[in-house]
Tab-separated table of C-alpha atoms in Angstrom:
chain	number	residue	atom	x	y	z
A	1	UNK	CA	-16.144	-52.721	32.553
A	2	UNK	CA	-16.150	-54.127	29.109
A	3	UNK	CA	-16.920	-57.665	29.140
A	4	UNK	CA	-17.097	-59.940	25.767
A	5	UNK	CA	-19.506	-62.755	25.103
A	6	UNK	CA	-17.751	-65.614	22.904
A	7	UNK	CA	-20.070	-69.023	23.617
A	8	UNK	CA	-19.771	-71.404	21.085
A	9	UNK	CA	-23.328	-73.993	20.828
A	10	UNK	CA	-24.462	-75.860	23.139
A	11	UNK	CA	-25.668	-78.632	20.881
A	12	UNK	CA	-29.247	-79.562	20.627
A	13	UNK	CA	-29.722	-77.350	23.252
A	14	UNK	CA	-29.416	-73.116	22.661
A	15	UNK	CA	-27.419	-72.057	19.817
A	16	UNK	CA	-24.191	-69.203	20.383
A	17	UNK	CA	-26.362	-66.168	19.595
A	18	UNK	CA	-28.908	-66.814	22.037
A	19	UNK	CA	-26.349	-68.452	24.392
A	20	UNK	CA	-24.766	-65.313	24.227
A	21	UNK	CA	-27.910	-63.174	25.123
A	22	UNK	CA	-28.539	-64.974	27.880
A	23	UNK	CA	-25.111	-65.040	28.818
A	24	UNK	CA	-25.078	-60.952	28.331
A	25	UNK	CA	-28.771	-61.397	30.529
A	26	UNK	CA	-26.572	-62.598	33.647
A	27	UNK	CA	-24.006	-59.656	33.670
A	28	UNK	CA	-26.419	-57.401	33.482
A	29	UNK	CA	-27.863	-58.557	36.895
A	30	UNK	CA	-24.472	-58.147	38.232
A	31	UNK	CA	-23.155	-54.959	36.550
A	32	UNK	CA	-26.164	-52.964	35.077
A	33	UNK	CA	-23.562	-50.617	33.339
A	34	UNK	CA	-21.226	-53.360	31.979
A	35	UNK	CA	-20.214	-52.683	28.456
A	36	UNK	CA	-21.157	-56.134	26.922
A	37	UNK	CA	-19.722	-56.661	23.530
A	38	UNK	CA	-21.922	-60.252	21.662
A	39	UNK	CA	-19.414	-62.353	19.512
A	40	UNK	CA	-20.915	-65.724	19.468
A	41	UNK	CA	-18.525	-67.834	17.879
A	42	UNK	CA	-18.054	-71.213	15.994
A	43	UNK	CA	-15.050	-73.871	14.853
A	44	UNK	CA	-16.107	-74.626	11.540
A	45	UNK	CA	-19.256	-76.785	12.020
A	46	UNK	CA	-22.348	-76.588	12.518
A	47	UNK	CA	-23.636	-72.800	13.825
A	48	UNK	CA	-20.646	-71.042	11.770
A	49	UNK	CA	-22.896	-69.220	9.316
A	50	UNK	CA	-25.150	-68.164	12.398
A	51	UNK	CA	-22.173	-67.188	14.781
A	52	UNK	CA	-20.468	-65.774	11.881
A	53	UNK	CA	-23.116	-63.457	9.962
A	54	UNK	CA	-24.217	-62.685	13.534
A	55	UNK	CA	-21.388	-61.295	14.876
A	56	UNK	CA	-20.478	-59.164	11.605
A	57	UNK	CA	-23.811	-57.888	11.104
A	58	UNK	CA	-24.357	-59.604	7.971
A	59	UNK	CA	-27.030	-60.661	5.951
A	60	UNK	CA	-28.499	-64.441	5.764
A	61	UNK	CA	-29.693	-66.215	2.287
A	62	UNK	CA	-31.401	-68.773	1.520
A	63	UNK	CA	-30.956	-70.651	-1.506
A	64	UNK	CA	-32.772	-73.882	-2.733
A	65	UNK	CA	-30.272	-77.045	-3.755
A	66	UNK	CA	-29.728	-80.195	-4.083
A	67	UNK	CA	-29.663	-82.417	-1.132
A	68	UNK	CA	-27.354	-85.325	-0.474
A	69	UNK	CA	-29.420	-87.903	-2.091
A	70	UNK	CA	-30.683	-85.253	-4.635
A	71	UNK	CA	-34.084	-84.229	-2.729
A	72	UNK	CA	-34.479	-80.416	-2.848
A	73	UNK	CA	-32.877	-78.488	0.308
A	74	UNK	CA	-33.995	-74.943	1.409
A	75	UNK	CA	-30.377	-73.840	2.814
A	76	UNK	CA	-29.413	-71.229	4.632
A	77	UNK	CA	-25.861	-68.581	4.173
A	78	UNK	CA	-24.727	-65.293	4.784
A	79	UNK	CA	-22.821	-62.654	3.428
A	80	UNK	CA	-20.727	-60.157	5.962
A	81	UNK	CA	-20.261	-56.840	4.821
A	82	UNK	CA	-17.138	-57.059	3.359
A	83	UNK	CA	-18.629	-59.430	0.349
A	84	UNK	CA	-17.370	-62.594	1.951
A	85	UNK	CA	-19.765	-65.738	1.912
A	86	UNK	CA	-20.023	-67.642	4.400
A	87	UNK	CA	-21.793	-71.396	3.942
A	88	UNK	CA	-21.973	-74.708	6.394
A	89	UNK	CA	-21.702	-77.687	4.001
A	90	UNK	CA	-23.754	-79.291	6.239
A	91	UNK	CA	-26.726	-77.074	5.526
A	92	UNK	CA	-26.918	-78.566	1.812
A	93	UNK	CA	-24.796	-81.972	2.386
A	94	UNK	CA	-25.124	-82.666	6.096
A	95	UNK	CA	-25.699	-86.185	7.232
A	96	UNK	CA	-28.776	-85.050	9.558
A	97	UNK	CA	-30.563	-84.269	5.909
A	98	UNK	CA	-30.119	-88.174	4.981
A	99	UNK	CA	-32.926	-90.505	6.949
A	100	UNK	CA	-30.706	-93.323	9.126
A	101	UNK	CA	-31.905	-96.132	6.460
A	102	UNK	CA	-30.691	-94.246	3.863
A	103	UNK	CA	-27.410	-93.472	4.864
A	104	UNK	CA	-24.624	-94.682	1.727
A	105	UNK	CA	-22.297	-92.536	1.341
A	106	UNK	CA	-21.475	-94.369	-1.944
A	107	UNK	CA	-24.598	-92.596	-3.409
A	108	UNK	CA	-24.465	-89.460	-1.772
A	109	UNK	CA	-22.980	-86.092	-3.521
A	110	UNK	CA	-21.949	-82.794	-2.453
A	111	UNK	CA	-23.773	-80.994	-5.530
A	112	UNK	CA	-25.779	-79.122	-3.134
A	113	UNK	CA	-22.541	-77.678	-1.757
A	114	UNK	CA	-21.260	-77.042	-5.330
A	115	UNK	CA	-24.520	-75.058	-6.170
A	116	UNK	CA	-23.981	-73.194	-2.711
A	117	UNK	CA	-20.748	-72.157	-3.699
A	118	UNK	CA	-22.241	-70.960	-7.274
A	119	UNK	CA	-25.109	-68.806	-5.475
A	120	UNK	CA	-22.217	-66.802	-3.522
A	121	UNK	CA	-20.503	-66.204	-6.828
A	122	UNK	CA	-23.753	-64.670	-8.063
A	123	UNK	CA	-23.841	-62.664	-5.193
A	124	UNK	CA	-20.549	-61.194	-6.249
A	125	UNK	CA	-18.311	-62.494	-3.514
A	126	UNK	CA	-14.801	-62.331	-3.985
A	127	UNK	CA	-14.169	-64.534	-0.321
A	128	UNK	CA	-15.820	-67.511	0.331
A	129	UNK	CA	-16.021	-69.120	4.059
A	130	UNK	CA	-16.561	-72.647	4.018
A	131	UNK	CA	-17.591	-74.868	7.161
A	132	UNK	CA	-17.117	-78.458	5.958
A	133	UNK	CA	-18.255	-80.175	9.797
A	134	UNK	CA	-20.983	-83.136	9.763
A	135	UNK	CA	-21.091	-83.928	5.983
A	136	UNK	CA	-22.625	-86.675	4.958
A	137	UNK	CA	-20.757	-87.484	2.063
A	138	UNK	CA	-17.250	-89.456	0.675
A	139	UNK	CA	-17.238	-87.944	-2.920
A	140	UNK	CA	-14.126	-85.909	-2.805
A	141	UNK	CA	-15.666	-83.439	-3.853
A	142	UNK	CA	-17.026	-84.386	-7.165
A	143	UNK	CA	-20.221	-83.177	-7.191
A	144	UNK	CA	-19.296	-79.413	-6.191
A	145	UNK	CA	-17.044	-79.899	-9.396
A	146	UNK	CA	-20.124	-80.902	-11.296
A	147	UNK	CA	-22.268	-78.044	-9.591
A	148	UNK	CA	-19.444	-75.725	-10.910
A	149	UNK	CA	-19.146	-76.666	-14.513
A	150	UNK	CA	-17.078	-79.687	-14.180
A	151	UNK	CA	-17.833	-82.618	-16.572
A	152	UNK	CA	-16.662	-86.000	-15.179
A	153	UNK	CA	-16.820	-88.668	-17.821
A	154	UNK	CA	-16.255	-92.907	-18.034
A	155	UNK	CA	-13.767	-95.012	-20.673
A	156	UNK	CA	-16.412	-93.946	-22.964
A	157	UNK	CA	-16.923	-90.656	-22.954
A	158	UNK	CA	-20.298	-90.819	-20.982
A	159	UNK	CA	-20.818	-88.174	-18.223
A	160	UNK	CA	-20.729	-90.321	-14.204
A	161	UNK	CA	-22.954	-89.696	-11.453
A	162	UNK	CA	-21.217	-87.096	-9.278
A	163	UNK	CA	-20.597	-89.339	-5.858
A	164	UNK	CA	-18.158	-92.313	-5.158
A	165	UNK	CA	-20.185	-94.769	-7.292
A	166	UNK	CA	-19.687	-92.976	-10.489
A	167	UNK	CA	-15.947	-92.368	-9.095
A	168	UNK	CA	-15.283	-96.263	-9.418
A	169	UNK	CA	-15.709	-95.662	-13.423
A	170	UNK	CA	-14.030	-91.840	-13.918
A	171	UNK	CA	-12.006	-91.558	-16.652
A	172	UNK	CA	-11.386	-87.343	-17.296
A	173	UNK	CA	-12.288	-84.762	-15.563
A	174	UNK	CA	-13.259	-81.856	-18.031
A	175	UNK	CA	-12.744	-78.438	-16.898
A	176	UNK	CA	-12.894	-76.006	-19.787
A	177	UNK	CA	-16.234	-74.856	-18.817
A	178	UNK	CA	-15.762	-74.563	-15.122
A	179	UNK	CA	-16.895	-70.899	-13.750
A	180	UNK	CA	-14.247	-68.639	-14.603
A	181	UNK	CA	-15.325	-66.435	-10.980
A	182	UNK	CA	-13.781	-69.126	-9.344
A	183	UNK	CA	-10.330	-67.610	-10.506
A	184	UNK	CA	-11.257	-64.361	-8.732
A	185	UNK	CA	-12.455	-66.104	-5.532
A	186	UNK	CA	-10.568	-67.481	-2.286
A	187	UNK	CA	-11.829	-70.412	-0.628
A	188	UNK	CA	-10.848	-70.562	3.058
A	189	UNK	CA	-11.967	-74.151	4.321
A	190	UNK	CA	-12.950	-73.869	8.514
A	191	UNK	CA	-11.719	-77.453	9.065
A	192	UNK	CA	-10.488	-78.744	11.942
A	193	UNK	CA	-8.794	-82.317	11.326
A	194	UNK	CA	-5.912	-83.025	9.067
A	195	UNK	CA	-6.391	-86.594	7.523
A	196	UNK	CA	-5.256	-86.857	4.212
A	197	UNK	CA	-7.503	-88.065	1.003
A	198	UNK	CA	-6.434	-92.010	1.343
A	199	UNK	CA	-5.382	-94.806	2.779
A	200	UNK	CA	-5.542	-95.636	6.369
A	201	UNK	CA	-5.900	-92.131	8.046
A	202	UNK	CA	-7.746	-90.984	5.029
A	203	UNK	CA	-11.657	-89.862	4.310
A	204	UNK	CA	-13.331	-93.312	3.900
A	205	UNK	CA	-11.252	-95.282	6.603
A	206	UNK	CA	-11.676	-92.502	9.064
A	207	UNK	CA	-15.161	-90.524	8.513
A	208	UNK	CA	-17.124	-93.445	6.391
A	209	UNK	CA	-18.198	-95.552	9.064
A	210	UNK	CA	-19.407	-92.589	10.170
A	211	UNK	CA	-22.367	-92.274	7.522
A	212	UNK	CA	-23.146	-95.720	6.776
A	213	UNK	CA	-20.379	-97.057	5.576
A	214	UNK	CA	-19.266	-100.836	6.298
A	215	UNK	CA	-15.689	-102.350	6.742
A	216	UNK	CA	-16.278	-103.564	2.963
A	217	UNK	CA	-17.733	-99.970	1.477
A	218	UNK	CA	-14.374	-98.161	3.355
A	219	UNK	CA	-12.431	-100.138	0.674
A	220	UNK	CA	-14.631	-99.192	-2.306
A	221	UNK	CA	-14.551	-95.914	-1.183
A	222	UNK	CA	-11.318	-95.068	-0.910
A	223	UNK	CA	-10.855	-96.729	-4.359
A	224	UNK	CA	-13.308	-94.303	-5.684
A	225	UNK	CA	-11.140	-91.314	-4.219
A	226	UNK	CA	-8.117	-93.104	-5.528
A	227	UNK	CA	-9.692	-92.933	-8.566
A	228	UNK	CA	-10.550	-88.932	-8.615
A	229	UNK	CA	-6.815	-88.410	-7.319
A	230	UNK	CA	-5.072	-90.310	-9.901
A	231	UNK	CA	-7.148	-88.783	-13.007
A	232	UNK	CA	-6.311	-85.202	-10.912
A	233	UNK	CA	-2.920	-85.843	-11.194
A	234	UNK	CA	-2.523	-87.337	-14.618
A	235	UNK	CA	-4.984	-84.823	-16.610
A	236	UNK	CA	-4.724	-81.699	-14.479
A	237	UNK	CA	-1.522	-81.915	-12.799
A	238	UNK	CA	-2.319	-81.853	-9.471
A	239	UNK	CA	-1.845	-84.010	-6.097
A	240	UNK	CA	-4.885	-83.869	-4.575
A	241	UNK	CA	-4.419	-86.422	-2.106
A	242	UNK	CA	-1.863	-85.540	0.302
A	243	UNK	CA	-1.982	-81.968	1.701
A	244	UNK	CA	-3.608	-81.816	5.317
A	245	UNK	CA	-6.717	-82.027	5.535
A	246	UNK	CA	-7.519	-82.906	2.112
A	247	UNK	CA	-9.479	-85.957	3.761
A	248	UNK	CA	-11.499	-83.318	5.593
A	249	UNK	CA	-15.826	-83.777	5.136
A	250	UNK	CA	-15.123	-86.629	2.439
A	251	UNK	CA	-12.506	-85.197	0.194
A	252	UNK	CA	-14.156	-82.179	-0.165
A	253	UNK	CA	-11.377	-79.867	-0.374
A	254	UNK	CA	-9.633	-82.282	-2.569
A	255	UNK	CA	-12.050	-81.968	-4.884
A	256	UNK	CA	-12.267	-77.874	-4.983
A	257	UNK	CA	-8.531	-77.984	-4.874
A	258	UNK	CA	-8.210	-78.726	-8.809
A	259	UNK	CA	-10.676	-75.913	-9.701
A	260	UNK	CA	-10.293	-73.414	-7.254
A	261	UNK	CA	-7.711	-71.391	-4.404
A	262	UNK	CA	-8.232	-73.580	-1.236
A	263	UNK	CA	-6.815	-73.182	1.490
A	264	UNK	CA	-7.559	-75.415	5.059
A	265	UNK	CA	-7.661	-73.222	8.349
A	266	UNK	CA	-8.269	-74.004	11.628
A	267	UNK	CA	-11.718	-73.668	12.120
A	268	UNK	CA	-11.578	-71.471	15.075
A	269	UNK	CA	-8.749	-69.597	14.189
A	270	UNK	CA	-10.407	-68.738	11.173
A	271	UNK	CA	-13.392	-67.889	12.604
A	272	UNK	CA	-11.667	-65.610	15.315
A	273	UNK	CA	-9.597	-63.865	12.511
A	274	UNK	CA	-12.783	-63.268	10.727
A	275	UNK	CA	-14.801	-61.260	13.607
A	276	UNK	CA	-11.328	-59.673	14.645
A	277	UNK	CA	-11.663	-61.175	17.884
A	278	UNK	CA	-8.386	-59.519	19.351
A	279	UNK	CA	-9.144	-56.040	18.276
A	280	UNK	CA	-12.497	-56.919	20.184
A	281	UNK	CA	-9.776	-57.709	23.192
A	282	UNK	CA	-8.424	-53.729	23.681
A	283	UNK	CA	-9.843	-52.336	26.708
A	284	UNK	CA	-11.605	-55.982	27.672
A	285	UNK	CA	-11.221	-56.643	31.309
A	286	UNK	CA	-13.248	-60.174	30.944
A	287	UNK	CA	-14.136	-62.771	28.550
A	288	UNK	CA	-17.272	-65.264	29.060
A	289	UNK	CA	-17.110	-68.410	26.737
A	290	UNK	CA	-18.666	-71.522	26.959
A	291	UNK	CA	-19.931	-75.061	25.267
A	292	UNK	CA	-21.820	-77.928	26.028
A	293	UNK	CA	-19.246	-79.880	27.021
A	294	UNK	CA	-16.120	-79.210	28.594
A	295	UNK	CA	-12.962	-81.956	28.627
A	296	UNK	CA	-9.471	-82.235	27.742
A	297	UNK	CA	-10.475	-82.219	23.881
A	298	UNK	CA	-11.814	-78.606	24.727
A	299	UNK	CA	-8.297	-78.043	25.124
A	300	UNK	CA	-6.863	-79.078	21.545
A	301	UNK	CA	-8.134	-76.712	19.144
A	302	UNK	CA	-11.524	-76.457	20.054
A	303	UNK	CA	-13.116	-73.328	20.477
A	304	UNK	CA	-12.396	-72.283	24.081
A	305	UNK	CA	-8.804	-72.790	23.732
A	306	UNK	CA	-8.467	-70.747	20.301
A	307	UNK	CA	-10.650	-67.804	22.584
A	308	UNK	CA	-7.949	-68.685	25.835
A	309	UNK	CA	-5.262	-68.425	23.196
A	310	UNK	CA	-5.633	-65.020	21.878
A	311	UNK	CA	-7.421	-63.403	25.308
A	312	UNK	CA	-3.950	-64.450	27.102
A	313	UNK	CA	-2.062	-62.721	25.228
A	314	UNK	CA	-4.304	-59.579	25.570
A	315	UNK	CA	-3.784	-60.595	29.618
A	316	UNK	CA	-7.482	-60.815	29.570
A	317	UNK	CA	-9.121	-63.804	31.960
A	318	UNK	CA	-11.625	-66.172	30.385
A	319	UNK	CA	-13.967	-67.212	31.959
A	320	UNK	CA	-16.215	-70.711	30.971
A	321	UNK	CA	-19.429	-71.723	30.912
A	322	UNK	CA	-20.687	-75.830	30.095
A	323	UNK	CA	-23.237	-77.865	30.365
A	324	UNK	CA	-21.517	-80.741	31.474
A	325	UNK	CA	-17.887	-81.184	32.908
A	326	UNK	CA	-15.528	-84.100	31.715
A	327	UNK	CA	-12.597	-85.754	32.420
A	328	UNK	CA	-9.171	-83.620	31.770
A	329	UNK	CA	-10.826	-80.305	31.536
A	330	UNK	CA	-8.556	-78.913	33.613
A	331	UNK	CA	-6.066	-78.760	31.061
A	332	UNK	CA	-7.580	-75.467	29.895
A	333	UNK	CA	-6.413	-73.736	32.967
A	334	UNK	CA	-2.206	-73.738	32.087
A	335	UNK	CA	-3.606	-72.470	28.151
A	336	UNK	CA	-5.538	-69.336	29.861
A	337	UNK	CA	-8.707	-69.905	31.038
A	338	UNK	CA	-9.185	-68.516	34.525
A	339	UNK	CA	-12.061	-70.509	35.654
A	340	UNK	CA	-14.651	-73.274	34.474
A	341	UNK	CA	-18.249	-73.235	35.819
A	342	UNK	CA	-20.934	-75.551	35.421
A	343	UNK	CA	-24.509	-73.914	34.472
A	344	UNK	CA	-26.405	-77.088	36.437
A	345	UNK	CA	-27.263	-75.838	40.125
A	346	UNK	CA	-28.034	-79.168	40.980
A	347	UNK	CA	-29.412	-82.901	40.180
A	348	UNK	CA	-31.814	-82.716	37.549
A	349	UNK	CA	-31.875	-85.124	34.075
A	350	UNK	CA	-30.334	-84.078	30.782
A	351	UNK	CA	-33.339	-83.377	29.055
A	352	UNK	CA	-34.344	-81.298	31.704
A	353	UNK	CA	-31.007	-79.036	31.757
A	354	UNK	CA	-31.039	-79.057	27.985
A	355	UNK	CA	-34.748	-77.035	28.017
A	356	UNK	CA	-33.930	-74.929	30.390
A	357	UNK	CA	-30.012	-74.203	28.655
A	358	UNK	CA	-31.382	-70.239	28.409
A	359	UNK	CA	-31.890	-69.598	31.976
A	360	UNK	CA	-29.073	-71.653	33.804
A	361	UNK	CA	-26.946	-69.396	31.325
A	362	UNK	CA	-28.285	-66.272	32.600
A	363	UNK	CA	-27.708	-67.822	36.098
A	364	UNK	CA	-24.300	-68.977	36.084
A	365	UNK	CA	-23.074	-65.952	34.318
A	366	UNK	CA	-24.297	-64.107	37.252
A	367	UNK	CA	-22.648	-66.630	39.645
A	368	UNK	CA	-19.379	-66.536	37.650
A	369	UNK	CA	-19.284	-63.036	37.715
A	370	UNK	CA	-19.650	-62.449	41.197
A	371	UNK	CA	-16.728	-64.541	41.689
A	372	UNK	CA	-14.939	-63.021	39.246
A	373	UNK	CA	-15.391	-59.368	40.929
A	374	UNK	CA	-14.756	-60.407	44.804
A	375	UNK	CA	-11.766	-61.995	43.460
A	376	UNK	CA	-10.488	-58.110	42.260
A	377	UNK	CA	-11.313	-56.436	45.762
């Protein structure tokens, strides 16, 4: 029987490769012959470059940068075998890199993204994979544009500070020297909302309180951003501020969008498309999945359902594994998934089931699986 592994993290608890081992650990006690294909997976946050480079046998890298506040960051990316980068945003711009006293996302800049996105191009990579989850940043982008050869300039000429502070004041935008690779390259953006740049629904209203910001910084905010759109559209030409999901990680993809070929997928339909998760599917008789969580939100877009999606129409059952159970979750039983287990056998505290995340894996995979196979008799 051929049986695919597809977990997504459990946060702060066992990430999707080893999730999947241990998942893999638990058929094995069942079916010692199983063909057991590892895919561990990701939506676009945090664990894509893991899940990603791991199930496409790539390589990992890791490059020093700029942090948000401009400390140094070791961060980490990967490169599949067909050339493609792939890089979290997080790992060089994340808010978990920014101490909770320091959090202003008026100060903060995605340079260390930029500078990410410059490494792949000296790598030679044609494709770039870009997970924008848990950013701590609300620059739109600007200091990736900086990173990349973008000069962003006041009234007077005199060059800004790449974050929404030096935004208030931005005058041009000068792009003649901007990497010329980036004409070669696709940028595919793993992103999983849809806000646009401004106003109400957009990156400082929605995301800025988020990391740090105030009800009085949202406004200045999202004047800086109006500031980086309107110069965008009066000295390059382009609307930056409405497409979906131009809002996404602070206006990130905004930002790339007047430099470079963006485009804003579905985080976990990108991912999927990227491991070729339905030619995976021929000859599968069973899919295991799983997150820490499991509620109606699992449901809408989330990983699971983007697996339940494409197994059901191979007319292969998912199966899923979680930590915890909430309310709603079975609404991923009419979009494919056969059954939901819990991996807790019993009352114990969170910080207890969080340590031991490897082994009530390996059992409930088991458990799940013996269900599974009486079920076919």
């Amino acid at each position: 029987m051929k049986i695919l592994v597809a977990p997504d993290s459990f946060k702060e608890s066992i990430d999707a490769a080893n999730a999947a081992k241990a998942i893999a650990r638990g058929i094995r006690d069942v079916l010692p012959a199983a063909e057991i294909v590892l895919l561990p997976i990701a939506d676009g946050g945090e664990g894509t470059v893991d899940a990603l480079i791991t199930s496409g046998n790539g390589r990992f890298i890791e490059t020093w940068v700029s942090g948000p506040l401009g400390e140094p960051v070791l961060a980490r990316w990967g490169i599949l075998a067909d050339n493609t980068a792939v890089i979290e945003m997080a790992a060089a711009s994340g808010l978990p890199l920014v101490p909770p006293a320091r959090r202003n996302p008026l100060l903060t800049s995605t340079l260390g993204s930029g500078q990410l996105i410059k490494a792949a191009l000296n790598h030679g990579c044609t494709r770039i994979i870009l997970g924008v989850g848990g950013s701590a940043t609300n620059d739109g982008g600007a200091g990736a544009l900086a990173a990349l050869g973008a000069v962003l300039r006041d009234d007077k000429g005199k060059e800004i500070s790449p974050n929404p502070q030096g935004l208030l004041s931005l005058h041009s935008i000068d792009i003649k020297n901007i990497d010329p690779r980036l004409a070669r390259v696709r940028i595919d953006i793993a992103c999983d909302v849809d806000n646009p740049l401004l106003g109400p629904r957009g990156a400082s209203a929605v995301f800025g309180p988020q990391k740090g910001a105030d009800a009085e910084m949202v406004v200045v905010l999202d004047r800086a951003l109006a500031r980086l759109a309107t110069v965008g559209q009066e000295l390059l030409g382009k609307d930056i501020a409405t497409f979906a999901g131009s809002g996404a990680a602070g206006g990130l993809p905004a930002g790339l969008s007047l430099i470079a070929q963006v485009s804003v997928i579905p985080g976990i339909e990108l991912i999927l498309d990227t491991i070729n998760f339905a030619a995976h599917l021929q000859g599968a008789g069973l899919v295991f999945t799983g997150e820490g969580r499991i509620d109606s939100q699992s449901a809408m877009g989330k990983a699971i359902s983007g697996i339940a999606k494409l197994a059901g129409e191979a007319n292969v059952p998912v199966v899923a594994l979680c930590g915890t159970l909430g309310r709603g979750y079975q609404e991923l039983y009419p979009i494919g998934v056969a059954g939901v287990q819990p991996i807790v056998p019993g009352p114990m505290s969170v910080a207890e089931a969080m340590a031991q995340a490897d082994s009530l894996l390996e059992e409930a995979a088991g458990r799940a699986l013996r269900i599974f196979l009486a079920r076919q008799i």
